[in-house]
C-alpha positions as a Python dict, from the first residue, in 0.01 Angstrom:
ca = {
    (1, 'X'): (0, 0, 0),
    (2, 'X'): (-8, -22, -377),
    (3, 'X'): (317, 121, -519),
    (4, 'X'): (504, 10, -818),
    (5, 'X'): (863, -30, -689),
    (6, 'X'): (973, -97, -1044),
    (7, 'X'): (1309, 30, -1064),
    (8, 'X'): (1325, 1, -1462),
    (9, 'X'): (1068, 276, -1475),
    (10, 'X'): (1295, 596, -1578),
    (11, 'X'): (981, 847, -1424),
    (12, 'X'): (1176, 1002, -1121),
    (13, 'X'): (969, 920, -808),
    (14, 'X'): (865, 1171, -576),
    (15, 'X'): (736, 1106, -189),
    (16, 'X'): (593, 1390, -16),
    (17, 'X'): (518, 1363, 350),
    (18, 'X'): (209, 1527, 490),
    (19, 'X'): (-80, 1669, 318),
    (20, 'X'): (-130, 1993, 422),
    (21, 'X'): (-120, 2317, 227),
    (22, 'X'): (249, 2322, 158),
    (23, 'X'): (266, 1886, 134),
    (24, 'X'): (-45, 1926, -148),
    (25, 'X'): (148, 2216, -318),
    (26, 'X'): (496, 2084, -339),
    (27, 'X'): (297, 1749, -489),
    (28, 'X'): (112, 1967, -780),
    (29, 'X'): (419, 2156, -877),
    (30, 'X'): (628, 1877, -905),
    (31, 'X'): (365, 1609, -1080),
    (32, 'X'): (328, 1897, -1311),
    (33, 'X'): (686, 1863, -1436),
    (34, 'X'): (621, 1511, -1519),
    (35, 'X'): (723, 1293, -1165),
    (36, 'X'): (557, 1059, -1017),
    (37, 'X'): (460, 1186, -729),
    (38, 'X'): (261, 1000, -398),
    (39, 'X'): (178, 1208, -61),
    (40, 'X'): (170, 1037, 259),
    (41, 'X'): (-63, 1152, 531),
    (42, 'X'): (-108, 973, 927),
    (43, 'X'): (-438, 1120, 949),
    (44, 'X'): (-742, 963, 733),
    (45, 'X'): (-774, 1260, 493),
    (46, 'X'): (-582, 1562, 357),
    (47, 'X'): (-563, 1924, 494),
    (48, 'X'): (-324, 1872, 839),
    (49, 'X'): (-378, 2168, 1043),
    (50, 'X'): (-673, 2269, 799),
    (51, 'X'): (-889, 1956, 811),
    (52, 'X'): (-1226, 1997, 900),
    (53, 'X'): (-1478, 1721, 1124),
    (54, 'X'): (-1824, 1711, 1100),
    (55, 'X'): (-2040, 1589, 1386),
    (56, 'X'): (-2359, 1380, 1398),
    (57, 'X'): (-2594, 1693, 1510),
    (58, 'X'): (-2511, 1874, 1195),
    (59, 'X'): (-2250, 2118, 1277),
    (60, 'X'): (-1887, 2114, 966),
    (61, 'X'): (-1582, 2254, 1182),
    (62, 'X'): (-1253, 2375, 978),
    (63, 'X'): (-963, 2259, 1271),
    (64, 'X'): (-716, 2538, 1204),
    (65, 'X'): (-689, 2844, 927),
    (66, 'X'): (-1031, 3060, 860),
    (67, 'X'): (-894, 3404, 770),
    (68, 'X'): (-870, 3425, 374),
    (69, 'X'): (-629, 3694, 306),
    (70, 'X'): (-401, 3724, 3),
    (71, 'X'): (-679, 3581, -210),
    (72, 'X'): (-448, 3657, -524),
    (73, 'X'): (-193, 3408, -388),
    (74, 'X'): (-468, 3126, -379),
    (75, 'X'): (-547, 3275, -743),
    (76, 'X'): (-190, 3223, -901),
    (77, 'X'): (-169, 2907, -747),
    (78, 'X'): (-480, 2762, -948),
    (79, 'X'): (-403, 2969, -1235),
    (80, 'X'): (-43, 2784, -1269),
    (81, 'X'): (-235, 2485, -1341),
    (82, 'X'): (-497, 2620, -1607),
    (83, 'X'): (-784, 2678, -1332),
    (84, 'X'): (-951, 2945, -1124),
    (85, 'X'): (-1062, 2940, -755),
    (86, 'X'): (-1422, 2972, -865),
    (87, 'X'): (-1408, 2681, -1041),
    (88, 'X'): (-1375, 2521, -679),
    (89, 'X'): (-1570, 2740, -455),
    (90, 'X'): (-1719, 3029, -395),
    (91, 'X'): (-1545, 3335, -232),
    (92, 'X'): (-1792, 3587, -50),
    (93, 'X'): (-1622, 3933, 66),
    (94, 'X'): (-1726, 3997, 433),
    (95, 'X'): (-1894, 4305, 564),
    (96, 'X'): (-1725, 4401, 799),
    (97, 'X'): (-1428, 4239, 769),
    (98, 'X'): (-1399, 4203, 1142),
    (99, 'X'): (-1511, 4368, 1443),
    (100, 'X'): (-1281, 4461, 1741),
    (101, 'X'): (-1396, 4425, 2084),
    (102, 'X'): (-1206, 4679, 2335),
    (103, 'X'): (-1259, 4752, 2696),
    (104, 'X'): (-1515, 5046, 2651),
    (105, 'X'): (-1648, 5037, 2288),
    (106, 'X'): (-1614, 4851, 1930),
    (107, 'X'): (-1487, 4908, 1619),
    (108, 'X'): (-1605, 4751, 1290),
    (109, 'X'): (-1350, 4707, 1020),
    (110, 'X'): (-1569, 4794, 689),
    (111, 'X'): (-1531, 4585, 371),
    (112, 'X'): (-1435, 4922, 159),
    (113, 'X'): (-1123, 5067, 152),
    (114, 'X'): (-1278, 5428, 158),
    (115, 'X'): (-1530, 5352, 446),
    (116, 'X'): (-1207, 5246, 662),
    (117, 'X'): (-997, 5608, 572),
    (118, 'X'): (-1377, 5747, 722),
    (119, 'X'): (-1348, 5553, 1024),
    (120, 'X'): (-999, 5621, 1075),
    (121, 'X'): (-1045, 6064, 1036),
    (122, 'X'): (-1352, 5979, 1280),
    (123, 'X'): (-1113, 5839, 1570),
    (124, 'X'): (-833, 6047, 1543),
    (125, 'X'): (-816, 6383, 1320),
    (126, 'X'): (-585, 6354, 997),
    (127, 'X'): (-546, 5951, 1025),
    (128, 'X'): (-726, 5924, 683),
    (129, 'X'): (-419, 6096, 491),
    (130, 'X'): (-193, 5861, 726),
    (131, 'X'): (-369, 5574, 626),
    (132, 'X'): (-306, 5637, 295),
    (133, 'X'): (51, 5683, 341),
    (134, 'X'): (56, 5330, 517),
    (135, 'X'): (-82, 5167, 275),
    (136, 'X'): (87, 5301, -47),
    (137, 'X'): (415, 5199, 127),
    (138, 'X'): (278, 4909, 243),
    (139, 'X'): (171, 4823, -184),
    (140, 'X'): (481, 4879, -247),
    (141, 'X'): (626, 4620, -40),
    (142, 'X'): (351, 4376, -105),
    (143, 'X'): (445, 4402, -470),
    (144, 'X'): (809, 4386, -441),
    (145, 'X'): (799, 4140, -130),
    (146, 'X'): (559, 3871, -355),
    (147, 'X'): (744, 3905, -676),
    (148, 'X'): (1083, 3983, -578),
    (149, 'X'): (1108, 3838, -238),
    (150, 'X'): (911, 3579, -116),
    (151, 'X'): (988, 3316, -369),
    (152, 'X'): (1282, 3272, -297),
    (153, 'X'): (1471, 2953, -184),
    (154, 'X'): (1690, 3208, 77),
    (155, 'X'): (2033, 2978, -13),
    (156, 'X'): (2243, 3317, 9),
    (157, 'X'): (2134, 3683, 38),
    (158, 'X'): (2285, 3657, -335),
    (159, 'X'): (1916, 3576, -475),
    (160, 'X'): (1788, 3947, -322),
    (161, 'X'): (2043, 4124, -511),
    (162, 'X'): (1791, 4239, -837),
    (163, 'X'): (1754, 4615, -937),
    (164, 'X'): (1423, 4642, -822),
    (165, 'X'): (1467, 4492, -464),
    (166, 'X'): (1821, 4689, -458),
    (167, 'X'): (1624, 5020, -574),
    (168, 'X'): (1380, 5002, -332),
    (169, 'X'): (1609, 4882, -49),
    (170, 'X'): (1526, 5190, 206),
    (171, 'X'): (1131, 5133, 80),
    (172, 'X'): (1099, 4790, 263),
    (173, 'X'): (1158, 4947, 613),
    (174, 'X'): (1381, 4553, 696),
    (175, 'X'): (1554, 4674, 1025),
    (176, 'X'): (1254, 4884, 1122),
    (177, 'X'): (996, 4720, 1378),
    (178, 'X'): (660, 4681, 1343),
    (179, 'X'): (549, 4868, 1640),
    (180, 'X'): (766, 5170, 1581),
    (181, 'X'): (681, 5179, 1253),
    (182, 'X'): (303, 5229, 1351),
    (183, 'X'): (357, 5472, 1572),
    (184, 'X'): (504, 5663, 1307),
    (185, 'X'): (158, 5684, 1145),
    (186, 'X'): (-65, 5700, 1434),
    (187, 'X'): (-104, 5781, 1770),
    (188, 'X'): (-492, 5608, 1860),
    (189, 'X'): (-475, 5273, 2061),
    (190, 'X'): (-752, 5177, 1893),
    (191, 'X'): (-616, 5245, 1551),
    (192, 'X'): (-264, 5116, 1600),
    (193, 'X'): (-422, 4811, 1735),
    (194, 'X'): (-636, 4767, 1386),
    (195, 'X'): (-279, 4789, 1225),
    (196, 'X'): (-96, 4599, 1456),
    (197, 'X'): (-328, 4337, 1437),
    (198, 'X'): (-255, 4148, 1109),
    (199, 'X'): (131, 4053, 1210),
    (200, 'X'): (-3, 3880, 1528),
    (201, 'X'): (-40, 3585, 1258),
    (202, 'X'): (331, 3608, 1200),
    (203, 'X'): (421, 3482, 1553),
    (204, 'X'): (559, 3689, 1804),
    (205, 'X'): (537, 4086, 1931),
    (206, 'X'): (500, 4368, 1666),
    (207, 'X'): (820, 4537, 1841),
    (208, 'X'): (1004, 4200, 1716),
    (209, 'X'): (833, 4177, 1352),
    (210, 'X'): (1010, 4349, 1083),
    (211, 'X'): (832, 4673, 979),
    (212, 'X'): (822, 4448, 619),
    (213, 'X'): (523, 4303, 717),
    (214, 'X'): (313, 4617, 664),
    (215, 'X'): (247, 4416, 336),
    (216, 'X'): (10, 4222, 571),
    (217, 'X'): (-190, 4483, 587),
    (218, 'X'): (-224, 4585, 257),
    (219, 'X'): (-286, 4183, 169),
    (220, 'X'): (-613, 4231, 396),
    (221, 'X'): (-741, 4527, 416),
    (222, 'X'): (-684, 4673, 66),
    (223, 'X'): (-750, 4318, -133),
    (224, 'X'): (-1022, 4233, 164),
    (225, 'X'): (-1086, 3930, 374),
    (226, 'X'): (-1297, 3664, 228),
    (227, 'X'): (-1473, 3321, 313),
    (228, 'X'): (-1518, 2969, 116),
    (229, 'X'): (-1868, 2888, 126),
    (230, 'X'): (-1832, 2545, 248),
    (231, 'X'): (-1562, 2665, 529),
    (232, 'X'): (-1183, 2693, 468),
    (233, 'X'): (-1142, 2281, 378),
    (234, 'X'): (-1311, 2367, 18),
    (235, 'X'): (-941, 2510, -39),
    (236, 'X'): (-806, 2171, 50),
    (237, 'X'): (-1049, 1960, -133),
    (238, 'X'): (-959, 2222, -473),
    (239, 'X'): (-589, 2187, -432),
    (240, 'X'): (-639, 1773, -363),
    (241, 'X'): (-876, 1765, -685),
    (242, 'X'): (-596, 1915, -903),
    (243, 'X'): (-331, 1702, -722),
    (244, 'X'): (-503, 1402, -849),
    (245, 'X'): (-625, 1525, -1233),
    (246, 'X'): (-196, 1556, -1221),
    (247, 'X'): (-223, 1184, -1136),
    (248, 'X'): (-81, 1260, -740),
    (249, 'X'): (-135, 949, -549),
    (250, 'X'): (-274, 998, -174),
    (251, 'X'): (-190, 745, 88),
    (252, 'X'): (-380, 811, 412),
    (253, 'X'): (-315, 649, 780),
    (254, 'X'): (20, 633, 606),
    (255, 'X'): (236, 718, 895),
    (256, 'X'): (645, 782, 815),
    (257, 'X'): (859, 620, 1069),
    (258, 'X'): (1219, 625, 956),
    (259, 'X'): (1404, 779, 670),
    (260, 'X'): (1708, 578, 575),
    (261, 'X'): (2014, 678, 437),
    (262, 'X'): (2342, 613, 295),
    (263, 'X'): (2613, 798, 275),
    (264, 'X'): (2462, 1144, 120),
    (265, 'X'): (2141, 1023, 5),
    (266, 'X'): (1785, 884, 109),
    (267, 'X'): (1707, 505, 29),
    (268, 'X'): (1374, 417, 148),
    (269, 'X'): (1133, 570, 385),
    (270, 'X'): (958, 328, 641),
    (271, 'X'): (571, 353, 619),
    (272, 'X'): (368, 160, 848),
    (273, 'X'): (645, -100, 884),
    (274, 'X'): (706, -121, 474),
    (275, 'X'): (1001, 27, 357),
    (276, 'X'): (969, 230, 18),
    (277, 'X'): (1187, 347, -186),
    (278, 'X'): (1185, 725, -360),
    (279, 'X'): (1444, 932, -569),
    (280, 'X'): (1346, 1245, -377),
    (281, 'X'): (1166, 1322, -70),
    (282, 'X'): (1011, 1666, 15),
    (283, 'X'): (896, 1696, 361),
    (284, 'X'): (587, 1907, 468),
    (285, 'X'): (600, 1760, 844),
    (286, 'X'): (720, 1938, 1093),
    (287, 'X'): (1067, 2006, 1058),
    (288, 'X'): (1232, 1912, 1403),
    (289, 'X'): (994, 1566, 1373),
    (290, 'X'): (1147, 1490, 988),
    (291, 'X'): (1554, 1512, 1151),
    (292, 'X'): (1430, 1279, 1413),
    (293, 'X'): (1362, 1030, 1211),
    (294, 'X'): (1703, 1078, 1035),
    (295, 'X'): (2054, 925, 1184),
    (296, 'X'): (2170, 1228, 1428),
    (297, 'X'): (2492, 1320, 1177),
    (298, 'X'): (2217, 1351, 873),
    (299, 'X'): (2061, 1605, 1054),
    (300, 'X'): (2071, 1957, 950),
    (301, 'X'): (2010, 2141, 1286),
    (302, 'X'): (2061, 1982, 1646),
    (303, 'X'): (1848, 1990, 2001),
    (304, 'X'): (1984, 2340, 2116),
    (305, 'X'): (1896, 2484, 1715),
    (306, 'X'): (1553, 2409, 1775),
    (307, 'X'): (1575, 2496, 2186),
    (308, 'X'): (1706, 2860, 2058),
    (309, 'X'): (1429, 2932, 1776),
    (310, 'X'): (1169, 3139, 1862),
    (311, 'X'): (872, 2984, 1795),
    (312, 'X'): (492, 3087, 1722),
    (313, 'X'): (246, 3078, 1954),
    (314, 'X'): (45, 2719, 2061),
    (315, 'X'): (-308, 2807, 2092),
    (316, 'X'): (-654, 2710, 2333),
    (317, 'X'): (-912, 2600, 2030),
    (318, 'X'): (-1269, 2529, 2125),
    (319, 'X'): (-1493, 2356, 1874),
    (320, 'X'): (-1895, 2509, 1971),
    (321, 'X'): (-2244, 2424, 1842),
    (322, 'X'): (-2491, 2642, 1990),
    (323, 'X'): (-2864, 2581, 1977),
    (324, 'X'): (-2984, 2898, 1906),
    (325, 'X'): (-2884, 3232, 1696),
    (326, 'X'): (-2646, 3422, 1842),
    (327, 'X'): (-2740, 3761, 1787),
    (328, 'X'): (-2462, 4077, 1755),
    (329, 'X'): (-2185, 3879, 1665),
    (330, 'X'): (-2012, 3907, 1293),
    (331, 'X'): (-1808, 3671, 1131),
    (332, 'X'): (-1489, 3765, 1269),
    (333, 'X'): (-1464, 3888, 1625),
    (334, 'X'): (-1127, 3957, 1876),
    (335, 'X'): (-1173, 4032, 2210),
    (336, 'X'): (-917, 4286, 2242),
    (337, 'X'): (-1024, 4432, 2642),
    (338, 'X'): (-685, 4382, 2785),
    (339, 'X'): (-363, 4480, 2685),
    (340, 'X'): (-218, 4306, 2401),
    (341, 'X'): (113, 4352, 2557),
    (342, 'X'): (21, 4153, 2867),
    (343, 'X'): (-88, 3890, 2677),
    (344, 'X'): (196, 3874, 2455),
    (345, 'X'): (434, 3877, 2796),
    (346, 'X'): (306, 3590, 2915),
    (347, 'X'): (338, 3391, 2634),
    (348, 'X'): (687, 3494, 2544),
    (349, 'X'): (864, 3584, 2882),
    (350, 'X'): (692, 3429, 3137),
    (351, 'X'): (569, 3154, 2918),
    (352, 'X'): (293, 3091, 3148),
    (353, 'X'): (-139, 3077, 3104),
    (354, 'X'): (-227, 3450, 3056),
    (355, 'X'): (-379, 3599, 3326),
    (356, 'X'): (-566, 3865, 3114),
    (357, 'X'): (-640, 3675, 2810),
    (358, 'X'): (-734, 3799, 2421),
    (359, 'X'): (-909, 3557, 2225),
    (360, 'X'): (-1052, 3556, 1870),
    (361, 'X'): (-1415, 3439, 1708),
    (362, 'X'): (-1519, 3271, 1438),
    (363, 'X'): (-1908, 3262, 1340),
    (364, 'X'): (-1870, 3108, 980),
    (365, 'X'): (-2266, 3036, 1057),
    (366, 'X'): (-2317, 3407, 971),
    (367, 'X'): (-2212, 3383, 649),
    (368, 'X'): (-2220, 3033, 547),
    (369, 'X'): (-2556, 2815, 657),
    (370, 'X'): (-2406, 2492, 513),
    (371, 'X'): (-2216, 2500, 830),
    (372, 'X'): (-2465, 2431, 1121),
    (373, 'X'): (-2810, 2334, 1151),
    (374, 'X'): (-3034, 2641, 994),
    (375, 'X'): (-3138, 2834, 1337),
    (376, 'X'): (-2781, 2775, 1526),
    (377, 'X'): (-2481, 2868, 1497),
    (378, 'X'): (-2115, 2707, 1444),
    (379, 'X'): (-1824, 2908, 1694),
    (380, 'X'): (-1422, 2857, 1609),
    (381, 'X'): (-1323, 3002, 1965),
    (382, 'X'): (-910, 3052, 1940),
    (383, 'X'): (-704, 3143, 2260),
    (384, 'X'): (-324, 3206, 2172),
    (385, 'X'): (-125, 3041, 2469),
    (386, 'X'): (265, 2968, 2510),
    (387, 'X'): (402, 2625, 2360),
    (388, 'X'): (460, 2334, 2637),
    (389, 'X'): (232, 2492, 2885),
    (390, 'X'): (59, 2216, 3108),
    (391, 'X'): (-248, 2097, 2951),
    (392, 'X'): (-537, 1953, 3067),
    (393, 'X'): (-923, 1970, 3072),
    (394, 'X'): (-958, 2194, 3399),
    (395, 'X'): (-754, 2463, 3279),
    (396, 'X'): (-885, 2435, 2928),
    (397, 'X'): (-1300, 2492, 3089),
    (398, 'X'): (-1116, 2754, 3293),
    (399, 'X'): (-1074, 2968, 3006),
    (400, 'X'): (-1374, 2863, 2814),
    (401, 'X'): (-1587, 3018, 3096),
    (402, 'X'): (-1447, 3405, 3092),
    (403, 'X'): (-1419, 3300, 2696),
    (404, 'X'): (-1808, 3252, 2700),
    (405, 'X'): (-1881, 3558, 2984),
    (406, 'X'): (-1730, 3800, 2770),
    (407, 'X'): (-1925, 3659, 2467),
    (408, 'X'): (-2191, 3689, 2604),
    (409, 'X'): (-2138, 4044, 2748),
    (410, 'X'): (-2056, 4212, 2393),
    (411, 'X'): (-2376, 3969, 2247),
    (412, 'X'): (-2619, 4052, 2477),
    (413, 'X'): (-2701, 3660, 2495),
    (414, 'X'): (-2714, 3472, 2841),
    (415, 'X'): (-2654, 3093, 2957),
    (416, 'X'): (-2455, 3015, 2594),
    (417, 'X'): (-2288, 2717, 2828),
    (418, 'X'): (-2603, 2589, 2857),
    (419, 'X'): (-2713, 2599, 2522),
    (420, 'X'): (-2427, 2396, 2385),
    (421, 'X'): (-2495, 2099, 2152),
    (422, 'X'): (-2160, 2015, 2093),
    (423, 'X'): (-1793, 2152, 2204),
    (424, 'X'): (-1429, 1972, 2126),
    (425, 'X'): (-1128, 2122, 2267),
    (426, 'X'): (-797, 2124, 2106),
    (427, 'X'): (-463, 2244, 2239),
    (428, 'X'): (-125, 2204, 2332),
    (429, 'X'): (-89, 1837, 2368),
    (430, 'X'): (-313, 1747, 2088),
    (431, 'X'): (-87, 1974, 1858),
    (432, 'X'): (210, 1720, 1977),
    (433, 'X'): (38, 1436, 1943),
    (434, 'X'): (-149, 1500, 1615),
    (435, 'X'): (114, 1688, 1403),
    (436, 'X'): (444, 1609, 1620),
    (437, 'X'): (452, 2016, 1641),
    (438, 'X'): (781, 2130, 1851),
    (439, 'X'): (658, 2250, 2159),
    (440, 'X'): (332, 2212, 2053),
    (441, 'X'): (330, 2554, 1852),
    (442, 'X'): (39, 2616, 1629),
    (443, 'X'): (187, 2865, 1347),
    (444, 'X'): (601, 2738, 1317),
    (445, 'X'): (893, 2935, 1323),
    (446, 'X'): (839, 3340, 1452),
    (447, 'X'): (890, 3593, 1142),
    (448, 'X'): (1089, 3765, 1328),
    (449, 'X'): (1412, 4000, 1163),
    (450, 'X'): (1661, 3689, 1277),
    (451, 'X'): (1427, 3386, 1174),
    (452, 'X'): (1364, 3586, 843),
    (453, 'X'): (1465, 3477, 460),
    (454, 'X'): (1796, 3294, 494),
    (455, 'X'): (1757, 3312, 868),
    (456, 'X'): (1515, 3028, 830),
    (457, 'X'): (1559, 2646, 841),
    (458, 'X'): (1730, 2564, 516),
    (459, 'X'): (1527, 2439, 251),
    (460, 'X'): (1727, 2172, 146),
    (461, 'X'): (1901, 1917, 345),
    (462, 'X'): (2309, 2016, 333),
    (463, 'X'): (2417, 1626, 406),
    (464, 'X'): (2148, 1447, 193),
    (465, 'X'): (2127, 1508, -153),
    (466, 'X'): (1720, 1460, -205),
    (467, 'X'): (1561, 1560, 119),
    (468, 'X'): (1395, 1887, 109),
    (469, 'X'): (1185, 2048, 366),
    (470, 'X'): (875, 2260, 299),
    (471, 'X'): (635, 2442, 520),
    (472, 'X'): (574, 2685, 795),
    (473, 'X'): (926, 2579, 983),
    (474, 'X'): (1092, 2669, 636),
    (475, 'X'): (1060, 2967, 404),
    (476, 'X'): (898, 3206, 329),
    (477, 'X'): (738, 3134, 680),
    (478, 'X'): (392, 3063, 869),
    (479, 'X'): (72, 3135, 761),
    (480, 'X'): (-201, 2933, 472),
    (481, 'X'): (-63, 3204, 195),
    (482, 'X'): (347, 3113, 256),
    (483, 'X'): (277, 2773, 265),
    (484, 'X'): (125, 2739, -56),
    (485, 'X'): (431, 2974, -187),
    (486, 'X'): (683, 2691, 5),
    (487, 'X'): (549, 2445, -190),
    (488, 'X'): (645, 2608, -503),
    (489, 'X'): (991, 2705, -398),
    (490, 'X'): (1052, 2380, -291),
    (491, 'X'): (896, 2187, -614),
    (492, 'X'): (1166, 2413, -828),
    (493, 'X'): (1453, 2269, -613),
    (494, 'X'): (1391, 1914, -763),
}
């Protein structure tokens, strides 16, 4: 591993560990203010839960994120570093956003802000003029919540205490719930399912999200949702390629195995059996995996912390090439026939498989043909599921059946099983054993109002000096958008 361990050399040395979103933005911020900075990644290339494979029939899968939301977050981030996002890749707008598969019918989200009020006043009388009240509360909190709130390193509720945040206190709707805040606004299932929908990324039930995260849906459906040409990873490969014009050194199949320490500080980190030695480590692993490899009193939370968290989902993931267009399907697609309540009892009370499962769609194919051979198509089939389920190949084709029946019912299509070229399954244990995720989750900690701003894992170690911690398990919380953000808050700590 070539690494000057010169200790005359007065640059301050940086080691970040893992290179996913929040690993590869904590490593730009903080080369940018002059450090030397190297990223260590187990896998053989950057991205973590956002690397993509491609196979040998033609088909380029993206692993984990695929819904581009908050595109002005992704903007500001290349902006603070003198580029755009289109000088990486191309953004394309979809039409419709999404489609929404319920038990008797479908509804198309449209890409226009004034096409959705339409569809709303068709379903239920007057929901236009509600919508509108929605979402000009729910600007206002995206505007206060990403300037005011978001960026913060949540030490003490001190750092919330500006005018404008203080001002428009009652405005952010903190100790209201999601789902009673919807209802407020609607009384549709079908529409308070469209606007329920976004906060299902945030990890838990929308009776147990803070009504705060209406932002969510002004971040989608008022600044749109939007797809990479080249699939999600282009975002990866940008934020690498201005990691390494900042002179960022990458170190793949460069697993961490110990942190060592002295009495309140870090000496070396152990790295494929060499021991290295850093002025400040920022860690974008998963945060229960970095305090194991700490002594037990350097720790900042114990076993029962972590036991008591509520935790995001896990999820099912299936990995499909298809020979042969699949016709009626958009981009986006959630099968939304059962309850979402059911579904979201299983996972969080009885913790068990659900017995009436939702599952979500991705046909990147549709929009982007650099994706899959020209005449098939390239389906990101996501199932979410409760963290240390049991896990193994018959219950995974279990679900991939009914997964594929009730494709194929809302497409039209027949025998898709039998037209599969290729098809990779990913889920619980392969979370555990590929990013040491607690419990196997899939999205980190739960927003919820007690895991929220200085509710979170600290972002800062309190018994080691120069350990930090960065990432979905860590503020401002899960999702591609917050972890970029982390990265930030984080860099400004060192």
């Amino acid at each position: 591993m070539q690494i000057n361990q010169n200790t005359s050399i007065q640059k301050k040395r940086i080691a970040v560990l893992g290179a996913g979103f929040s690993g590869i933005s904590a490593a730009c911020y903080t080369a940018k203010k002059g450090y030397e900075v190297h990223v260590f990644e187990k896998h053989s290339s950057a991205g973590g839960r956002a690397r993509q494979f491609r196979t040998e029939n033609g088909f380029a899968f993206d692993m984990g994120p695929s819904w581009y939301w908050m595109p002005d977050v992704f903007e500001q981030f290349f902006n603070d570093f003198g580029y755009q996002a289109k000088d990486f890749y191309e953004l394309k707008s979809l039409h419709p956003q999404f489609e929404i598969i319920f038990k008797d019918e479908k509804v198309q989200v449209p890409e226009k802000y004034e096409d959705l009020r339409n569809l709303f006043e068709q379903i239920e009388p007057g929901a236009a003029q509600q919508l509108d009240k929605f979402m000009d509360a729910a600007k206002i909190k995206y505007e206060i919540g990403m300037k005011e709130f978001i960026y913060k390193p949540c030490h003490s509720w001190t750092e919330f205490a500006s005018m404008r945040i203080l001002k428009n206190a009652g405005k952010l709707d903190l100790l209201s719930n999601f789902d009673a805040y919807v209802n407020k606004f609607f009384k549709d299932a079908r529409l308070k399912m469209i606007m329920e929908f976004p906060v299902i990324f945030l990890g838990a039930a929308p009776s147990n999200i803070p009504a705060l995260y209406s932002l969510m849906n002004y971040g989608g459906y008022a600044l749109g949702t939007w797809y990479p040409i080249g699939g999600f990873y282009e975002v990866i490969r940008a934020m690498k390629t201005v990691a390494q014009e900042l002179d960022v050194k990458f170190h793949f199949n460069a697993e961490v195995q110990r942190i060592k320490t002295d009495s309140n500080s870090i000496q070396s980190i152990l790295v494929n059996g060499e021991e290295l030695e850093f002025d400040e480590i920022i860690s974008s692993i998963d945060y229960s995996h970095t305090e194991k490899l700490l002594p037990e009193e350097k720790r900042n939370y114990d076993d029962k912390y972590w036991k008591n968290r509520t935790f995001a989902p896990s999820c099912l993931i299936f990995y499909l090439g298809i020979k042969g267009k699949v016709q009626n399907l958009n981009h986006h697609t959630l099968f939304f026939e059962h309850e979402l309540a059911t579904h979201i009892d299983d996972i969080y009370t009885h913790q068990q498989w659900p017995e009436k499962p939702l599952f979500y769609v991705c046909c990147p194919s549709k929009t982007d043909p650099t994706v899959a051979p020209l005449e098939d198509e390239n389906l990101f089939v996501l199932m979410p599921v409760a963290n240390d389920l049991e896990d193994n190949d018959a219950i995974r084709e279990k679900y991939l059946e009914e997964m594929l029946a009730r494709i194929e019912k809302h497409t039209g299509e027949s025998n898709l099983r039998d037209r599969l070229v290729y098809k990779r399954s990913y889920c619980v244990n392969d979370f555990k054993k590929d990013y040491n995720a607690y419990g196997g989750n899939a999205y980190g900690l739960a927003n919820t109002l007690k895991q929220t701003a200085i509710f979170k894992p600290a972002i800062c170690n309190k018994k080691i000096k120069n350990l930090h911690y960065t990432g979905q398990l860590t503020v401002p919380g899960p999702g591609v958008p917050p972890s970029i953000i982390s990265g930030k808050i984080v860099a400004n700590e060192i």
